[in-house]
PDB file of C-alpha atoms in Angstrom:
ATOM      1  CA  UNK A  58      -3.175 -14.439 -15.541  1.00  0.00           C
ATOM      2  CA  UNK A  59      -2.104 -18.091 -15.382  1.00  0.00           C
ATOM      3  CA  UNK A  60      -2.640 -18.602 -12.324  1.00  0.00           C
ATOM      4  CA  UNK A  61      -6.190 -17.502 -12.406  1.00  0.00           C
ATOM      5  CA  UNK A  62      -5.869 -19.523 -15.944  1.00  0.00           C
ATOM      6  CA  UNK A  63      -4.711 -22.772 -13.316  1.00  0.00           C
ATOM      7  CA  UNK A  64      -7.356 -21.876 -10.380  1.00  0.00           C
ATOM      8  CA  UNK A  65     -10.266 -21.892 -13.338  1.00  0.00           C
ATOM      9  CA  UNK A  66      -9.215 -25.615 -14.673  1.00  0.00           C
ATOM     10  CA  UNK A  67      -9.422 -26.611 -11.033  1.00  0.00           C
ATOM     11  CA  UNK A  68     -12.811 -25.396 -10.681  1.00  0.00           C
ATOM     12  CA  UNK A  69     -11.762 -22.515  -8.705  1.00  0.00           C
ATOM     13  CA  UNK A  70     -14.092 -19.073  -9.181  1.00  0.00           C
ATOM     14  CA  UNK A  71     -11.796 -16.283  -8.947  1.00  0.00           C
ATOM     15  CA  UNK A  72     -13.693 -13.023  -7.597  1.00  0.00           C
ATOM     16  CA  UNK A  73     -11.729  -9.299  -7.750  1.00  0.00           C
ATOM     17  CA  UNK A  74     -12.590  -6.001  -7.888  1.00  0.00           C
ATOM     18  CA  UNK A  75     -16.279  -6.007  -5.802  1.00  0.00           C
ATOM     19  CA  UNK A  76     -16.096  -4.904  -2.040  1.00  0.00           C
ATOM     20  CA  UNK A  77     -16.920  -8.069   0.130  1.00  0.00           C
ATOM     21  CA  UNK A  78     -19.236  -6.936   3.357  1.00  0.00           C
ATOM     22  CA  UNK A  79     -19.763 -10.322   4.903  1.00  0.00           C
ATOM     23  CA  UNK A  80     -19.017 -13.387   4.519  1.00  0.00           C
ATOM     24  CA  UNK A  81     -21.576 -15.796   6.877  1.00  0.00           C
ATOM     25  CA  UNK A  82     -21.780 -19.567   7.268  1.00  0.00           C
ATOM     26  CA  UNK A  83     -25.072 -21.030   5.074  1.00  0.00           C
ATOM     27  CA  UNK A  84     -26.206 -24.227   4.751  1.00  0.00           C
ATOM     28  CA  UNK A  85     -24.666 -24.632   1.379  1.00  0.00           C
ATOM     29  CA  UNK A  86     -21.303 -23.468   2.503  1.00  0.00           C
ATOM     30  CA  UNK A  87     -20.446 -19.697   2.920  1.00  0.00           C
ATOM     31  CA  UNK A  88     -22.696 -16.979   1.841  1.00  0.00           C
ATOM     32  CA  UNK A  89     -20.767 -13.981   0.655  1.00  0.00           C
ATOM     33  CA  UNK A  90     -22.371 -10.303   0.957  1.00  0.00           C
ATOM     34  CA  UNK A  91     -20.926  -8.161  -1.887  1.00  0.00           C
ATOM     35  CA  UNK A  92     -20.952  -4.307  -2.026  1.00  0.00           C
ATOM     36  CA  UNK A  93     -22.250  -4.103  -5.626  1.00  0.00           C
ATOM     37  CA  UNK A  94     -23.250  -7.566  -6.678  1.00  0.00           C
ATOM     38  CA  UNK A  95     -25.749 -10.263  -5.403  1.00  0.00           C
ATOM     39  CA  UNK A  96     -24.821 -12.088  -2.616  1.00  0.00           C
ATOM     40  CA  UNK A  97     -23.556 -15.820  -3.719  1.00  0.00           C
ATOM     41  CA  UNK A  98     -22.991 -18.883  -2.293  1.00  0.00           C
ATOM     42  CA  UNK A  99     -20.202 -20.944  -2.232  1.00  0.00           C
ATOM     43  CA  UNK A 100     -18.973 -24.608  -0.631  1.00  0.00           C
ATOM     44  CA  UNK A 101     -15.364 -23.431   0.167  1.00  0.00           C
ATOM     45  CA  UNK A 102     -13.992 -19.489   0.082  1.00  0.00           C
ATOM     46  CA  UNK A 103     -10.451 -18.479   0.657  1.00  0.00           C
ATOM     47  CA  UNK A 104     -10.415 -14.898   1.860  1.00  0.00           C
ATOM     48  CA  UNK A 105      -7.175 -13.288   1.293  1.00  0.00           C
ATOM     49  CA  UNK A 106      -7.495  -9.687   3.218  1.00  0.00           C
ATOM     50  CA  UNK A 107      -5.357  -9.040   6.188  1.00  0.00           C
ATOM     51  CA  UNK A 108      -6.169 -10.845   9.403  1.00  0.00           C
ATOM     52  CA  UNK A 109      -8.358  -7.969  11.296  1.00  0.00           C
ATOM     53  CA  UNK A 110      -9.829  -7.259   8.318  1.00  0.00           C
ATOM     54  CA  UNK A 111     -11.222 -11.215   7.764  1.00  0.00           C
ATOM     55  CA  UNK A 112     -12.212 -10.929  11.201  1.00  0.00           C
ATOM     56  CA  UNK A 113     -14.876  -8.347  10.497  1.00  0.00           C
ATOM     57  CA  UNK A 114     -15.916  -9.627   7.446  1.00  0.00           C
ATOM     58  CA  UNK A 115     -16.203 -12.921   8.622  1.00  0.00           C
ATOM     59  CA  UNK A 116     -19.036 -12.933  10.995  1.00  0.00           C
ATOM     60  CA  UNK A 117     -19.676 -16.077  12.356  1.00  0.00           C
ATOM     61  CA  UNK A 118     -16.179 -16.878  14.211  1.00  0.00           C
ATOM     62  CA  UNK A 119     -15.611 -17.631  18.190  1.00  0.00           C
ATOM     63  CA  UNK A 120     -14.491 -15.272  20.217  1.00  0.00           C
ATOM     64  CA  UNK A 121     -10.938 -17.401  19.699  1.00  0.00           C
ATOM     65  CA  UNK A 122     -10.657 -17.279  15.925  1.00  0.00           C
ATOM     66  CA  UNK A 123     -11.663 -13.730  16.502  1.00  0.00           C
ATOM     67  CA  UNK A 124      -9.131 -12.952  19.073  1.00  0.00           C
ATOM     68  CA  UNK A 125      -6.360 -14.579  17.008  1.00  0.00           C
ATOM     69  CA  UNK A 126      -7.629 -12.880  13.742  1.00  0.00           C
ATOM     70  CA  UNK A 127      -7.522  -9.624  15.753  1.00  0.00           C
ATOM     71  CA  UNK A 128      -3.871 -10.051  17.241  1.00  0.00           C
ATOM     72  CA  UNK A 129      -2.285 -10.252  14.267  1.00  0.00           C
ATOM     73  CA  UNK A 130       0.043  -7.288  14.368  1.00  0.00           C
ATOM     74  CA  UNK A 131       1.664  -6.127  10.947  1.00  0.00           C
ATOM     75  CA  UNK A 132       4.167  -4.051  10.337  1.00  0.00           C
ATOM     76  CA  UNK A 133       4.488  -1.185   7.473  1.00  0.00           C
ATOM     77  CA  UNK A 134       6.776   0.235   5.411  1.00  0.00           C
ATOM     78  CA  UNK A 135       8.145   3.699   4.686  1.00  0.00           C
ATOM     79  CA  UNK A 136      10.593   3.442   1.258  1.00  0.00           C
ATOM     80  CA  UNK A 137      12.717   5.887  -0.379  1.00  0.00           C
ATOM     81  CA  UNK A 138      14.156   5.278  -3.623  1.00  0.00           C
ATOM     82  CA  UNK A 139      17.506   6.596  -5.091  1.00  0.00           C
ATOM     83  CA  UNK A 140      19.200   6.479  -7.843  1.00  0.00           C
ATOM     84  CA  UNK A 141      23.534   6.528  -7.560  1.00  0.00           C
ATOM     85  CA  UNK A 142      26.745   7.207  -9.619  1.00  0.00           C
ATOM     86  CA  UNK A 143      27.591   3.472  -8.524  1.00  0.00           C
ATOM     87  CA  UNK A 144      26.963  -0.044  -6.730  1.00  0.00           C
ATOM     88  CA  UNK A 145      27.179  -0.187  -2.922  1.00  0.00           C
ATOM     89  CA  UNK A 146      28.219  -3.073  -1.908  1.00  0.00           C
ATOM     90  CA  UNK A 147      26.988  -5.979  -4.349  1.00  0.00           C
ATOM     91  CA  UNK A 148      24.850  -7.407  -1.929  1.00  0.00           C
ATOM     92  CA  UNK A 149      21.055  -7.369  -2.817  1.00  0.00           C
ATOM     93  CA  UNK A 150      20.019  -7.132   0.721  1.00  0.00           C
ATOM     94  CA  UNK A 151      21.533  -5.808   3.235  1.00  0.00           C
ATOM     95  CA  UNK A 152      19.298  -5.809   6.914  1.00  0.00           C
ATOM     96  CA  UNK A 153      20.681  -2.882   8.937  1.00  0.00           C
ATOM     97  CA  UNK A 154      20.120  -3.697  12.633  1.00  0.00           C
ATOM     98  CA  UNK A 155      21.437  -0.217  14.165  1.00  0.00           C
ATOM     99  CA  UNK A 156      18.515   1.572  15.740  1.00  0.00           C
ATOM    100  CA  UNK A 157      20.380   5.036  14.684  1.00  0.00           C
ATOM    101  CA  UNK A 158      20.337   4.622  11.083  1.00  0.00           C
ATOM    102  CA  UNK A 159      17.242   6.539   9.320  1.00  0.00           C
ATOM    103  CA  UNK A 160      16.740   3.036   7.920  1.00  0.00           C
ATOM    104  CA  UNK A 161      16.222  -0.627   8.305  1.00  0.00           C
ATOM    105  CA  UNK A 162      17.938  -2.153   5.164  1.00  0.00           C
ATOM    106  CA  UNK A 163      19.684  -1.429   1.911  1.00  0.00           C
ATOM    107  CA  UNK A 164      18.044  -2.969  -1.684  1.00  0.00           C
ATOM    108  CA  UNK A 165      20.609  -3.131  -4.223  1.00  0.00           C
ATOM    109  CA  UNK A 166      18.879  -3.311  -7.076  1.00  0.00           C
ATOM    110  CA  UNK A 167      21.985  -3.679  -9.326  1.00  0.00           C
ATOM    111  CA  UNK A 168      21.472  -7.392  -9.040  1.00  0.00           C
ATOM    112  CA  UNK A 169      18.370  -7.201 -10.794  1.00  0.00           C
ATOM    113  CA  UNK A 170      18.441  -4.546 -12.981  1.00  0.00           C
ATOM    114  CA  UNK A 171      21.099  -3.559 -15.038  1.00  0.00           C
ATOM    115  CA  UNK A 172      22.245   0.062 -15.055  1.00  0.00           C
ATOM    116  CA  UNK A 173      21.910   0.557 -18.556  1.00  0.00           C
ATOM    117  CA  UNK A 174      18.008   0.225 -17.972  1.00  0.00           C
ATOM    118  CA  UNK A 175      18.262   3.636 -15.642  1.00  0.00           C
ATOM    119  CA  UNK A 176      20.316   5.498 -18.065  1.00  0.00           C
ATOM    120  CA  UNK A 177      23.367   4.139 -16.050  1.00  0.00           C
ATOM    121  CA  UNK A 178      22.766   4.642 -12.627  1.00  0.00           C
ATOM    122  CA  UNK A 179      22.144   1.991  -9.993  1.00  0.00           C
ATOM    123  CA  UNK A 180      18.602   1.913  -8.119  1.00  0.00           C
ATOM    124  CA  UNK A 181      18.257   1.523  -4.222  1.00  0.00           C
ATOM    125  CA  UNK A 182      15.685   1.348  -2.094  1.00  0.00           C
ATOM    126  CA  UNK A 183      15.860   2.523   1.567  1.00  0.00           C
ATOM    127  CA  UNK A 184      12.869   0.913   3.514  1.00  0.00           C
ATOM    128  CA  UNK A 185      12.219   1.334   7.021  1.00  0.00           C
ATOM    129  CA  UNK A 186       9.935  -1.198   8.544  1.00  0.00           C
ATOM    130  CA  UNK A 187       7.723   0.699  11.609  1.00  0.00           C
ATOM    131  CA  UNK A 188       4.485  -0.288  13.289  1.00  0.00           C
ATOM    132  CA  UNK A 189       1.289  -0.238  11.094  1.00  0.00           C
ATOM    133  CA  UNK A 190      -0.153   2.498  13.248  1.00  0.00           C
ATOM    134  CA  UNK A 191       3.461   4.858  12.870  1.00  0.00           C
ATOM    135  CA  UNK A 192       2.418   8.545  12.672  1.00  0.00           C
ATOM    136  CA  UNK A 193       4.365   8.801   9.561  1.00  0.00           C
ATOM    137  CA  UNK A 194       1.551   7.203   7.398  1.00  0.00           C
ATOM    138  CA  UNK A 195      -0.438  10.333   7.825  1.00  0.00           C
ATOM    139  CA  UNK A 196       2.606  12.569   6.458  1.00  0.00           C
ATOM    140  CA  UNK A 197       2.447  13.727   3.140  1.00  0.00           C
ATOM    141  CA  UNK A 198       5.858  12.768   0.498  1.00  0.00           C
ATOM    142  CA  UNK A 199       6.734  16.756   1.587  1.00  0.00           C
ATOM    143  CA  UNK A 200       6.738  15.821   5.102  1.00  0.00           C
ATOM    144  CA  UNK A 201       8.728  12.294   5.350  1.00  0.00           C
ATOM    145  CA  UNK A 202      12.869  13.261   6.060  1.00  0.00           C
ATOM    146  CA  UNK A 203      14.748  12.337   3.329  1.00  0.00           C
ATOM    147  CA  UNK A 204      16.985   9.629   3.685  1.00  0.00           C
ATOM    148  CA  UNK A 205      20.122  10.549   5.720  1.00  0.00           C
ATOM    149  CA  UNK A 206      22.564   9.348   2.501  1.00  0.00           C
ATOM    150  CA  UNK A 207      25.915  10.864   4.592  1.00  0.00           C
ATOM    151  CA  UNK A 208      25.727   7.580   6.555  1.00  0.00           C
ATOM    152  CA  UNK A 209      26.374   5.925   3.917  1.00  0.00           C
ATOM    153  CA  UNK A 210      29.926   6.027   4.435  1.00  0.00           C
ATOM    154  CA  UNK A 211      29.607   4.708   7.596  1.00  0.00           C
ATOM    155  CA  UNK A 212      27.788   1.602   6.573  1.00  0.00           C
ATOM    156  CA  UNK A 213      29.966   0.485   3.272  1.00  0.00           C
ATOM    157  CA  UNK A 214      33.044   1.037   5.534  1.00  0.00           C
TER     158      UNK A 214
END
């Protein structure tokens, strides 16, 4: 809220929560095409959505802005969350670079948040960072393995 407090001050309009569809040059700057509200103009716009995304809303690029927009490649995340007897290691991140593990890192949350605040046990979180387009988005929670927490050993060791 400050910061949107800070942007206003500046003369910055702040616009959330309508669907852009387009957002085309005009002579008075950029024209932007909303979902469920008149279309407005602006002199400046900072669109904030992810790079292919921008490059279909954004309709008057070159085919080089486009291409660029396009080849942005992201990855995503798949994150389990547990909840332990005690710390792991101390460390609040910890990048695992072995292929074989179920996972890509280790977040210790202990160095954040005290135990006492989870009735005494320390938080984790497993992520593992795969390609946007990973089948495992389109598993349900049922589906995803859980976390292979036997290696643990074999990490902390």
């Amino acid at each position: 809220e400050q910061f949107r407090k800070k942007l206003h001050e500046e003369g910055v309009e702040v616009i959330t929560g309508c669907p852009l569809t387009r957002a085309e040059k005009h002579p008075g700057g950029i024209n932007l095409v909303f979902a469920d509200r008149p279309a407005e103009v602006f002199p400046k716009v900072v669109v904030t959505a992810a790079a292919p995304l921008a490059a279909r809303l954004c309709t008057d690029l070159n085919a080089d802005e486009l291409s660029r927009l396009e080849g942005v490649l992201y990855q995503g995340i798949l994150c389990a969350s547990v909840l332990l007897d005690r710390p792991l290691g101390g460390f609040y991140v910890l990048n695992l670079l072995d292929g074989g593990l179920p996972f890509t890192g280790v977040i210790e949350m202990s160095t954040l948040v005290q135990p006492g605040h989870l009735g005494g046990y320390h938080l984790a979180y497993l992520p593992k960072y795969v390609p946007a387009e990973d089948p495992a988005f389109s598993l349900s929670d049922e589906e995803i393995d859980q976390p292979d927490c036997q290696q643990y050993p074999e990490i902390f060791t």
